[in-house]
XYZ file of C-alpha atoms in Angstrom:
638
model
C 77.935 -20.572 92.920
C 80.552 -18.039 92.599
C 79.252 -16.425 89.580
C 75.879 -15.752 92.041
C 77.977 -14.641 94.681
C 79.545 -12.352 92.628
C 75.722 -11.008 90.840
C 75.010 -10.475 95.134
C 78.116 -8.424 95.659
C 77.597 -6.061 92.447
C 73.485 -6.031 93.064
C 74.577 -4.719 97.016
C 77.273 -2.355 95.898
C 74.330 -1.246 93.343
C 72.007 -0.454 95.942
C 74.145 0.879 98.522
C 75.484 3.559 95.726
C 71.377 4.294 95.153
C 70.945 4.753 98.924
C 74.116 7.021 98.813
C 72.766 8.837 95.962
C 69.566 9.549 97.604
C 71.214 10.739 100.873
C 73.035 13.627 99.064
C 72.936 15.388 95.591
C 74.913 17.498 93.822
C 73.719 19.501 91.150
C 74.366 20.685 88.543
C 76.141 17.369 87.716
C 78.591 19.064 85.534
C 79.033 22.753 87.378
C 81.081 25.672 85.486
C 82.440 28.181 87.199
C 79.669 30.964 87.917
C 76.950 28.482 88.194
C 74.592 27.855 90.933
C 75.582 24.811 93.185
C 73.534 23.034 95.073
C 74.145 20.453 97.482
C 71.106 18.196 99.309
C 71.252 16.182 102.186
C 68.632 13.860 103.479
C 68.895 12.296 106.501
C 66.005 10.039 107.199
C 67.703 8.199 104.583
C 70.871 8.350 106.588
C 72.403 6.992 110.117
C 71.259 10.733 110.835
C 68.082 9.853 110.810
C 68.082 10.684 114.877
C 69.874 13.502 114.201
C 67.725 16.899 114.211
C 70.771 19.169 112.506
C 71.765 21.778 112.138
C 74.086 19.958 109.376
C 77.430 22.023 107.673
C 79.120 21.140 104.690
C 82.611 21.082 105.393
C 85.306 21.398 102.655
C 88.402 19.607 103.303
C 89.986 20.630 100.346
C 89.003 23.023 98.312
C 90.672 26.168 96.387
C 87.312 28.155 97.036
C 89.688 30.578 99.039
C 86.513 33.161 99.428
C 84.286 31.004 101.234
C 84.600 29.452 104.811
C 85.393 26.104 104.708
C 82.332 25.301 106.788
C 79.044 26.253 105.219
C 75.778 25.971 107.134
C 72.874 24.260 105.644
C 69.103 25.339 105.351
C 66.190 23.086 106.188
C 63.677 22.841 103.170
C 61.043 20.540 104.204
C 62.696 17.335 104.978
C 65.647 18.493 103.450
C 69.025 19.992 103.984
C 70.707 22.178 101.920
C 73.531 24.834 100.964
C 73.647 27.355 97.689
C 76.559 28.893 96.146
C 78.466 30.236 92.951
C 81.238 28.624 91.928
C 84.117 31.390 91.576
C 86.106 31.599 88.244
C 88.848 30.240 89.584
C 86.961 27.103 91.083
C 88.409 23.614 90.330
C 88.132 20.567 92.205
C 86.799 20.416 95.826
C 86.018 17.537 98.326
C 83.520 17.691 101.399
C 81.481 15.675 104.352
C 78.182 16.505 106.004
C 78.509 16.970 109.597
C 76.308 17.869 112.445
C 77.258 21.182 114.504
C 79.896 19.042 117.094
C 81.053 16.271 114.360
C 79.612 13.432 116.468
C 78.000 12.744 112.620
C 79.691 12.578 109.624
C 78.184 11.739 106.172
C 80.846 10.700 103.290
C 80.624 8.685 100.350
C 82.466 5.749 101.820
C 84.604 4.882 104.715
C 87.514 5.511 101.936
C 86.625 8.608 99.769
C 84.210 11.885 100.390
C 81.801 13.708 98.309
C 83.601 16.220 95.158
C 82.716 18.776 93.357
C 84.211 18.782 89.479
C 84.067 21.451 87.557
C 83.677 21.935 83.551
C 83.524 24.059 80.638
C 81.482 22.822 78.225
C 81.234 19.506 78.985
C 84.866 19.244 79.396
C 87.100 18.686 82.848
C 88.940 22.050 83.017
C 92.403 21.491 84.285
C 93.673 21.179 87.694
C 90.512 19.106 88.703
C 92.482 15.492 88.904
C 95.493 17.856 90.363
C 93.599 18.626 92.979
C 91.997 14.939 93.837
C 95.667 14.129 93.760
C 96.407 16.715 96.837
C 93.242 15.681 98.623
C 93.727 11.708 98.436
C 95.261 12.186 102.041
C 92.488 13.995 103.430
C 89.431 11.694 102.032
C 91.602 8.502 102.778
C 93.960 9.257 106.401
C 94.496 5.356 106.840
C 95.462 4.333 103.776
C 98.464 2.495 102.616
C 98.305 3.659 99.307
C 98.043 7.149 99.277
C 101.777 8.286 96.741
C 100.275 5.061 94.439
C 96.710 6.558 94.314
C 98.210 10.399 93.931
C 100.185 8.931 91.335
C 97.315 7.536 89.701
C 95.496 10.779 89.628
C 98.247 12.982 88.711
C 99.352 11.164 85.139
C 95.268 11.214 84.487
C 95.719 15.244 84.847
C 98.576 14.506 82.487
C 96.455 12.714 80.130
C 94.161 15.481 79.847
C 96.709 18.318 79.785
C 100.198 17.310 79.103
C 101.375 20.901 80.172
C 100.216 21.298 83.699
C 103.723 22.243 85.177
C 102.720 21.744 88.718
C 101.092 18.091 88.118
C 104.256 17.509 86.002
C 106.238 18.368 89.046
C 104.142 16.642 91.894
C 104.620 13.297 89.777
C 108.411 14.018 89.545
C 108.489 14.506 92.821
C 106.508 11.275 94.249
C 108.366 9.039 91.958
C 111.739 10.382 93.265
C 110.407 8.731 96.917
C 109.970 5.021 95.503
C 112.738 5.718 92.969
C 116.781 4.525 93.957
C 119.992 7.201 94.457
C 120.874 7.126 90.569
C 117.389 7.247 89.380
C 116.296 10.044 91.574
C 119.329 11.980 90.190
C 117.823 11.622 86.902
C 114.362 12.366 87.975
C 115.594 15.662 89.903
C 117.146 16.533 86.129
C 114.106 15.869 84.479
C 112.113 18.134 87.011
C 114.672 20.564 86.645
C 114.297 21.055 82.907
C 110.467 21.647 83.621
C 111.376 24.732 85.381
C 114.022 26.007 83.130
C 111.442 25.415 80.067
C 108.893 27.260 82.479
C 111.310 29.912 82.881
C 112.246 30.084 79.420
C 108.716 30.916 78.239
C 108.272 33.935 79.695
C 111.406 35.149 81.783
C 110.433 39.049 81.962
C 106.613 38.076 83.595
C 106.501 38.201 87.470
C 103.584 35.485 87.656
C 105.449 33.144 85.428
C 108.683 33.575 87.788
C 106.612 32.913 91.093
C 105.431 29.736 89.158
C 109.294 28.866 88.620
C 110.062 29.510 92.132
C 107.143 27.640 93.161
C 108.951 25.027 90.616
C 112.073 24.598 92.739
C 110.365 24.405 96.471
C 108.005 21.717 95.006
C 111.450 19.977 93.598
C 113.162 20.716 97.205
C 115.454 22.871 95.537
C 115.153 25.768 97.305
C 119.016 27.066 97.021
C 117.652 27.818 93.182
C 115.657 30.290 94.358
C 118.239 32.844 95.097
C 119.936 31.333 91.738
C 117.211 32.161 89.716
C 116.869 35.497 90.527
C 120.519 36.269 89.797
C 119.792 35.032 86.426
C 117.305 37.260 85.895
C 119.387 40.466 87.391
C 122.451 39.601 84.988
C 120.831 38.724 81.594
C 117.742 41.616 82.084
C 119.389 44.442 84.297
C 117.082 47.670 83.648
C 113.959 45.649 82.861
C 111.030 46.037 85.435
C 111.783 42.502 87.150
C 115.603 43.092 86.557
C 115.511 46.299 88.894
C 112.849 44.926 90.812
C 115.128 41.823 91.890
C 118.021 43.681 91.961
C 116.431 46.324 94.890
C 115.460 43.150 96.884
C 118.945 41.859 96.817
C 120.165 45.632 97.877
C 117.616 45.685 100.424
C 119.598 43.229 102.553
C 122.226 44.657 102.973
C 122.751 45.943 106.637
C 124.433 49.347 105.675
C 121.591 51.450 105.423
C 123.498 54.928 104.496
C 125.235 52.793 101.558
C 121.978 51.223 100.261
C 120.586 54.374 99.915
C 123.173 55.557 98.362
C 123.076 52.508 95.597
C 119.280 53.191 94.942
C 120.141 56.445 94.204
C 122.351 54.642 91.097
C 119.415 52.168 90.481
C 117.012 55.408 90.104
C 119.042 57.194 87.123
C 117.974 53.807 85.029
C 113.948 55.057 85.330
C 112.276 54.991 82.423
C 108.446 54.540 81.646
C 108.423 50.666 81.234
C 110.087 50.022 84.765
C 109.318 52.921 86.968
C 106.623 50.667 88.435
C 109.365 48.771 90.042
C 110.875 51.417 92.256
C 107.713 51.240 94.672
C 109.981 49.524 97.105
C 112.843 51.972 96.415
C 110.626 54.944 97.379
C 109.217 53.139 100.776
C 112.708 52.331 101.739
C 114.097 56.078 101.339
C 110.809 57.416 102.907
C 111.880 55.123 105.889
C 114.867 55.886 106.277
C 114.897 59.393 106.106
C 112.111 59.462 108.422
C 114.211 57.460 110.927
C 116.999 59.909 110.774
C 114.452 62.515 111.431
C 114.743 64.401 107.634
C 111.319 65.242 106.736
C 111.854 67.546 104.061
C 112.866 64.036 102.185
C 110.515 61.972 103.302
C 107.984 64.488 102.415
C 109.502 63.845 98.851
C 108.341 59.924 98.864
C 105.184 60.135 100.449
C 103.123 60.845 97.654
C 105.184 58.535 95.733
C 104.145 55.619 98.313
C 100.463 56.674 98.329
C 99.760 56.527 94.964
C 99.356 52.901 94.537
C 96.978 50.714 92.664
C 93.992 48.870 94.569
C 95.262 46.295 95.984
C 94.709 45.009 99.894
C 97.951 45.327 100.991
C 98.293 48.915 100.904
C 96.093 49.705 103.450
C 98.407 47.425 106.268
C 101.432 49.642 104.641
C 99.674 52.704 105.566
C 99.080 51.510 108.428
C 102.779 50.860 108.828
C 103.456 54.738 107.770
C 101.595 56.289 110.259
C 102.858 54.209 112.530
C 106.425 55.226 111.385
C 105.712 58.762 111.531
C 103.972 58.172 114.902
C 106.782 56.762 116.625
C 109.844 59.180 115.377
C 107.425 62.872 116.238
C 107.329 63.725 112.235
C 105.060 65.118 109.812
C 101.805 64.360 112.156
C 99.692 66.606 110.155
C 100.330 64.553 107.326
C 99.891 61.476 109.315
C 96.753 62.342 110.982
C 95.338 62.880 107.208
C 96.754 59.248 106.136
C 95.616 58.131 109.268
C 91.754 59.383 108.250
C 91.976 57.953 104.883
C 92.543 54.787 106.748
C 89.593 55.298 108.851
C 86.996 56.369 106.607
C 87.741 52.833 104.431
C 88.592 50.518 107.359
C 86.246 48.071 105.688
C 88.685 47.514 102.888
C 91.128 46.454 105.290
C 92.136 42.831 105.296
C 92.025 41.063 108.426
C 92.909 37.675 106.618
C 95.014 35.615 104.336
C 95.977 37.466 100.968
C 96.702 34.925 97.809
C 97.872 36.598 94.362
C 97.180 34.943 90.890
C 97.994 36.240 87.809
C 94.949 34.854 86.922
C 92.975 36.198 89.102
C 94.264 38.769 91.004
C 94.362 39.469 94.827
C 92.081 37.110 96.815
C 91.291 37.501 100.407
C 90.726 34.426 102.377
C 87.054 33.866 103.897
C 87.576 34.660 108.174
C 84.772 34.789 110.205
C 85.598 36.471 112.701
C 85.900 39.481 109.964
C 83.867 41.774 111.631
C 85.340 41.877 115.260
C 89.020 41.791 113.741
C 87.773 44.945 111.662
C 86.330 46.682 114.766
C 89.824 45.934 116.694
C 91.324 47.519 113.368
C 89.091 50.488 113.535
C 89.763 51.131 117.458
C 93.639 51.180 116.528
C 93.641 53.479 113.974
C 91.039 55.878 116.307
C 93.830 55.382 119.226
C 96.545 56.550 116.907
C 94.646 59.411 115.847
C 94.682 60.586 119.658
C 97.868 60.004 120.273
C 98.880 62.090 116.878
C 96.612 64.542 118.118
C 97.891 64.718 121.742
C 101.604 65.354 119.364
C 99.868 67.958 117.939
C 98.814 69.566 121.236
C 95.001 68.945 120.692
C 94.051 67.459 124.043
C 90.856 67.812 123.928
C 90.671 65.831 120.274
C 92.844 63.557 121.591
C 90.586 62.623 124.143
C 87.561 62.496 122.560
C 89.297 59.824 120.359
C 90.749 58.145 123.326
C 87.458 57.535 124.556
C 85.913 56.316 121.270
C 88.901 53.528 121.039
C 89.240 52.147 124.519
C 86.323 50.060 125.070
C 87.270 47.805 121.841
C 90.978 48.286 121.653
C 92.771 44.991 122.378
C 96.020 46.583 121.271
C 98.106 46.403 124.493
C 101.098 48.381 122.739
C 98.530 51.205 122.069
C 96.676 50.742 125.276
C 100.243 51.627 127.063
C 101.164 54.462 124.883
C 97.534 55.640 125.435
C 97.978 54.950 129.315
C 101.391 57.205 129.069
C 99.351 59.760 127.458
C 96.951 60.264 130.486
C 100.040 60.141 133.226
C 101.877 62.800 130.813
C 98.852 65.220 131.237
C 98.800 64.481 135.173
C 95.627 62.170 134.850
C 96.433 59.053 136.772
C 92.562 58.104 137.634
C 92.177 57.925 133.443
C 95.544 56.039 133.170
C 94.971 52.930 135.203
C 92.168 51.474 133.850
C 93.826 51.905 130.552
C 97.008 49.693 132.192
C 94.649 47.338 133.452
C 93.223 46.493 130.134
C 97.139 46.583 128.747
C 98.136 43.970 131.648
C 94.426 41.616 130.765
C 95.829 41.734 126.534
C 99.637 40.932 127.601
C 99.843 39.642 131.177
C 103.531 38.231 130.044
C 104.696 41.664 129.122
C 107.416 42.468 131.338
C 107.025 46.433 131.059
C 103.395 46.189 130.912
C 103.277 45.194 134.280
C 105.932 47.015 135.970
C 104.041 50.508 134.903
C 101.169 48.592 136.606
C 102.767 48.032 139.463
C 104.259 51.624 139.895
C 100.785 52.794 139.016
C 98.920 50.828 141.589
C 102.134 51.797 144.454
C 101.800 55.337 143.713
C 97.906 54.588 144.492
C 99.034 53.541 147.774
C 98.916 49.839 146.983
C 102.559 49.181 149.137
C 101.661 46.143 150.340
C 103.211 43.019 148.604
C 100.669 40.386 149.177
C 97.898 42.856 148.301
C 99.394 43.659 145.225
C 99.995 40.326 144.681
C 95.922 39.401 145.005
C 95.760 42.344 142.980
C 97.724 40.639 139.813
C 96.079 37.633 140.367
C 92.350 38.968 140.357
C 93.189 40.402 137.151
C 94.677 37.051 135.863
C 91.407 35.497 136.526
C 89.431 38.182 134.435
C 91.618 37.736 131.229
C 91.181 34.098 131.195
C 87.321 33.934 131.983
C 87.418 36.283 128.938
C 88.760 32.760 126.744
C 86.987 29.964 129.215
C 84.041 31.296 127.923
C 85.073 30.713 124.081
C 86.467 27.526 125.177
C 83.432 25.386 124.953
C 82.496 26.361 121.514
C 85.734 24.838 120.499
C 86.851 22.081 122.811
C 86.766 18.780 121.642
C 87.235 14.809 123.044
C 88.909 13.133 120.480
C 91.438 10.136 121.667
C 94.987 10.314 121.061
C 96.610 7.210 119.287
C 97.242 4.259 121.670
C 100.147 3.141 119.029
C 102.893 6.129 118.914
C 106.531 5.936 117.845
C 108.196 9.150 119.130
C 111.688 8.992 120.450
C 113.509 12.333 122.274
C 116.677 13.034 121.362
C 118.753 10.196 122.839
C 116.113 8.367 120.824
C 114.528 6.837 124.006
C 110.989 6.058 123.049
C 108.166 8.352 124.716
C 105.616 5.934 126.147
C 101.926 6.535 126.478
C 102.238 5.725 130.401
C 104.641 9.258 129.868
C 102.152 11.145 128.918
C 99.182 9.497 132.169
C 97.964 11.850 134.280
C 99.212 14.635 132.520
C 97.909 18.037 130.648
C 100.282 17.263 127.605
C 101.523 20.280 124.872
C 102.455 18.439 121.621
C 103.625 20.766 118.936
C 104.230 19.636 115.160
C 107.087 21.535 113.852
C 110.258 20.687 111.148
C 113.068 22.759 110.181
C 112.092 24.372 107.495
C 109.244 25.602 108.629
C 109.608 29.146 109.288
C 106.661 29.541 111.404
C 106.942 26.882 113.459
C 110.542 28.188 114.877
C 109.180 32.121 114.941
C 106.920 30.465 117.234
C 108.759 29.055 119.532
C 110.020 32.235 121.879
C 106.568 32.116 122.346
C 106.157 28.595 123.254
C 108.934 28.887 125.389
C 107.968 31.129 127.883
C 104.828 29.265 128.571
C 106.749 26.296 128.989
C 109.276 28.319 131.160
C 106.189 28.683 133.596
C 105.485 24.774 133.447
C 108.727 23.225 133.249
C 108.335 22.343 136.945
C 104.529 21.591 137.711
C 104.043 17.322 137.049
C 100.698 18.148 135.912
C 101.755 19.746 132.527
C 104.511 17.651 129.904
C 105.678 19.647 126.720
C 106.528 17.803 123.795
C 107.910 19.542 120.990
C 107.740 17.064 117.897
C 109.410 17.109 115.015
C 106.827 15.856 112.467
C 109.299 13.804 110.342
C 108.215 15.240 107.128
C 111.174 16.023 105.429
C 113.527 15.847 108.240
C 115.381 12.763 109.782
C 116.366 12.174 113.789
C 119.606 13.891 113.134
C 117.961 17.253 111.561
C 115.811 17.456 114.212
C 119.143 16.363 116.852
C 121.222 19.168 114.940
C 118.713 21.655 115.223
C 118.055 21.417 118.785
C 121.550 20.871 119.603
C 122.348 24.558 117.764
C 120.040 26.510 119.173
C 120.604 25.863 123.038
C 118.305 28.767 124.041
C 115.436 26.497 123.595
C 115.360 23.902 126.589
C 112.354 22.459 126.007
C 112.264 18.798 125.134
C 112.766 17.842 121.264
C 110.976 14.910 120.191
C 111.104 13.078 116.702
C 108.245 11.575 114.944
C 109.147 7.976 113.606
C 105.336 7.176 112.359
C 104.875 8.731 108.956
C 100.666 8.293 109.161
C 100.594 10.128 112.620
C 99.530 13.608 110.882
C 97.314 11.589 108.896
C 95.491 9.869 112.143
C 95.670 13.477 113.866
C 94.397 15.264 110.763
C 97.455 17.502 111.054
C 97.778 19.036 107.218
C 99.635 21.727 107.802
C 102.154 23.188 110.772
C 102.395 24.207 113.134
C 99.951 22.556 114.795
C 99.557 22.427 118.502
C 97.523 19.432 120.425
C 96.224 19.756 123.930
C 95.356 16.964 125.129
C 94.095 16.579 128.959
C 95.057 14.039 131.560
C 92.624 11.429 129.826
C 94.889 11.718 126.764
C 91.982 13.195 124.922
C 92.822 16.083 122.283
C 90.885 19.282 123.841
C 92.369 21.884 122.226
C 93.988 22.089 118.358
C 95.982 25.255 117.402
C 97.134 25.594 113.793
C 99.467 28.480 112.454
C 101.685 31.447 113.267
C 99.746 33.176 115.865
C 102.753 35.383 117.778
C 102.518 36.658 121.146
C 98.962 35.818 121.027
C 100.290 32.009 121.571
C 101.226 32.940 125.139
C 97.603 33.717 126.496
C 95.815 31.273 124.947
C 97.565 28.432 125.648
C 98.592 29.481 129.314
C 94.402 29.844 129.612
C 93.912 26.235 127.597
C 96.479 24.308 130.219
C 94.666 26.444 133.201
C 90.995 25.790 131.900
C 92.243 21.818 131.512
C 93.101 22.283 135.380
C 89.627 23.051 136.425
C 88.201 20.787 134.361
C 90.104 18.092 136.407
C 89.480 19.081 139.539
């Protein structure tokens, strides 16, 4: 009888793999990099089978840096499907099949999603089980064996290539969690002498170095860093990285006048093999002596800073330069030309994430929202090229540029020097519209809107409450300019009933806390850099709810990495932030949330429904959004 149950079981897993197999295909079965991939999706033979589509493929984890993570599918008949070519880089990837909102979702199983392998002649190259290993806590958020199954995955990378230095590290690193005081001392060793072989291999190379330094975070060892470097600076002084590591160490130094004075030492050890290195030397003494107003120096590094190799980031630094040169009235002419070079290749600009392999060189991240970050690019570099022409004393240029960079210049910096412009030349009817669109891009800025305010009183706006109607009208117009995005990416997805967050007297934070209200959770921990350069953003939005009872911030400390008392220290050092500190005590909360990375900022609305999801650095931009996103929640409520 059992023996028949069990022939049932294997005979219905058999069948239920067929049926998955004939929902969606992969092909080819073994994919190299450059090939042709091709992923079907059928859904009459799926619970889409109500479902008219579109359907997206959505990668949640994948090193295909170049393409968007979600990739729309073509109908073929009664078919779905996507096309692409694997980069050269490609390894392992994972994905679902969703419909446009996500109210569908086709995986493999309740436990794993579909994945892409990839080969070279017939063989797994390596960092394919590496990269299953990171994604086991994106395919499986629930389960309780996510370090054993990354585990698992990481010693069969091992098996297939004994030298992968990061999987060697990762497995260090998630025995250390299970392993006792004296044992994780010897583990932390072991890792250790992984990065000092790493090192040892090839000490003078700048990609192997990143890899070492990349060695010590993963090992938590981030004091080594620093360490590290020294080593390099006192056994290879006047080698490339040697002066290279030695200028970034000088760069920190507050003194300015003596720094310069110590490159000038660093230069007279130039020779052919490093010269490369003293980029960074030139750009500093080209700032500086532009700052103190010397151009017949800084006309002396200029060509030496312009004369770089192809890579992306040179066109933000010369953006940066003419900035420079911009602000401190010096050599416009030769501004306005950098400024044009910019101009005429603003299409090479990148508006995105930049990632650098040795491998395979400078990689910018897939955005799609490319083009309209480009156009905002283009309409700052045409504004700049007024204002350097208005410098110049070419009004009439300067105008004609004005006018070509207003109606898509979101820069509200450039949008009040602009306005400053106009009032300069008498031209008050040109200015204010300019400060209007300045105020709509930066309502919080303080200065913005006290030149608005003069403007509009010297228009003969003296009344208080009609000023007042004034600011608000144009209030409403900046936000109806994001309530109109905001359905496109609102969701309704229910926060967890079962929370264990405690503030910092490590009183628990109920769910009945958080009824009735428009609630601001943000992840953060601290080490994360860009969670605390966020927050004098965050604060000033929660400045202008800290009294309304419809709105409750919670600032949470995600627990990864830090205990109650680093998140108690932290908040108790750094008094300037009053908002309320919470601290995560549920270590599958990002998990359930699908929080991989912070910060991360929920929404949720007075349901306790997640509306809104905000992930990464973001800057002053922080402030409008989520002022509109708590508004917009308003109205939907009422």
């Amino acid at each position: 009888m059992i023996k028949l149950f069990k022939y049932a079981l294997l005979l219905c897993l058999l069948q239920a793999n067929l049926l998955l197999q004939a929902q969606v295909s992969i092909l080819p079965h073994k994919a190299t990099a450059g090939d042709t991939v091709t992923i079907s999706f059928d859904p009459s033979k799926s619970a889409a089978s109500q479902t008219e589509g579109p359907f997206f493929v959505d990668f949640n984890y994948s090193n295909f840096y170049e393409f968007p993570s979600r990739m729309p599918m073509q109908q073929e008949g009664g078919v779905w499907r996507v096309r692409f070519k694997l980069p050269p880089y490609a390894n392992f990837s994972c994905f679902t099949i969703a419909d446009k909102d996500k109210k569908f979702v086709q995986q493999e199983s309740d436990s794993s999603q579909y994945e892409i392998y990839v080969y070279k002649k017939g063989k797994l190259i390596a960092g394919n089980y590496l990269g299953k290993s990171y994604s086991v806590p994106v395919q499986d958020k629930t389960s309780d064996h996510i370090l054993a199954t990354q585990e698992y995955y990481l010693k069969k990378e091992l098996s297939l290539y004994p030298d992968n230095y990061e999987a060697r590290l990762r497995l260090i690193v998630l025995q250390m969690k299970n392993a006792g005081p004296a044992q994780q001392g010897r583990l932390l060793n072991k890792g250790l002498a992984v990065v000092e072989k790493k090192f040892r291999s090839n000490p003078l190379f700048e990609g192997n170095l990143n890899k070492v330094t990349m060695g010590y975070l993963i090992l938590g060892q981030n004091q080594k860093v620093d360490s590290i470097r020294q080593v390099v600076i006192n056994e290879f002084p006047n080698k490339k990285i040697g002066i290279s590591y030695r200028l970034n160490k000088l760069f920190r130094e507050q003194d300015s006048t003596a720094v310069v004075a110590k490159i000038g030492q660093l230069l007279s050890l130039k020779t052919a093999d490093n010269e490369a290195a003293y980029a960074s030397a030139y750009e500093y003494l080209f700032t500086y002596y532009v700052q103190h107003g010397d151009s017949i120096q800084a006309k002396k590094y200029l060509p030496l800073i312009t004369r770089w190799e192809q890579d992306p980031y040179k066109w933000r630094a010369y953006n940066q330069y003419v900035q420079l040169l911009l602000n401190h009235k010096l050599m416009l002419e030769e501004a306005s030309k950098l400024n044009l070079y910019l101009l005429d290749s603003v299409a090479a600009y990148p508006v995105s994430l930049i990632r650098y392999f040795p491998e395979t060189g400078y990689l910018v991240a897939h955005d799609p929202a490319k083009a309209d970050k480009l156009a905002a690019v283009k309409a700052e570099i045409m504004a700049n090229q007024g204002l350097i022409a208005a410098q110049l004393n070419q009004p009439e240029a300067a105008r004609d540029w004005f006018a070509k960079s207003i109606p898509t210049l979101k820069s509200a910096v450039l949008l009040r020097s602009v306005a400053m412009q106009y009032q300069q030349w008498n031209d008050p009817n040109s200015a204010l519209p300019v400060l209007e669109a300045a105020y709509r891009y930066a309502p919080f800025d303080p200065a913005i809107r006290q030149l608005l305010d003069k403007a509009i009183l010297k228009n003969g706006m003296d009344n208080a409450a009609e000023r007042q109607a004034y600011f608000s009208k144009l209030d409403k117009q900046w936000k109806q300019g994001y309530y109109q995005d905001f359905h496109k990416i609102i969701g309704n997805t229910p926060f967890p009933e079962d929370i264990s967050i405690v503030d910092m007297d490590k009183k628990p934070l109920l769910k009945a806390d958080l009824q009735d209200k428009i609630v601001i959770i943000d992840f953060w921990a601290t080490w994360c850099k860009p969670c605390i350069a966020s927050f004098p953003y965050l604060h000033q939005v929660y400045k202008k709810y800290a009294d309304d009872p419809q709105v409750k911030f919670v600032i949470l400390n995600s627990g990864s990495g830090n205990s109650w008392d680093d998140a108690y220290k932290w908040a108790k050092a750094n008094p300037e932030f009053d908002f309320p500190f919470y601290y995560n005590q549920d270590k599958k909360l990002s998990s359930k949330l699908d929080i991989t990375s912070i910060p991360t900022t929920l929404i949720l609305d007075k349901k306790g429904n997640i509306r809104f999801r905000k992930v990464g650095f973001e800057g002053e931009k922080l402030l409008q959004s989520l002022d509109a996103m708590i508004e917009y929640l308003k109205e939907l409520e009422k």
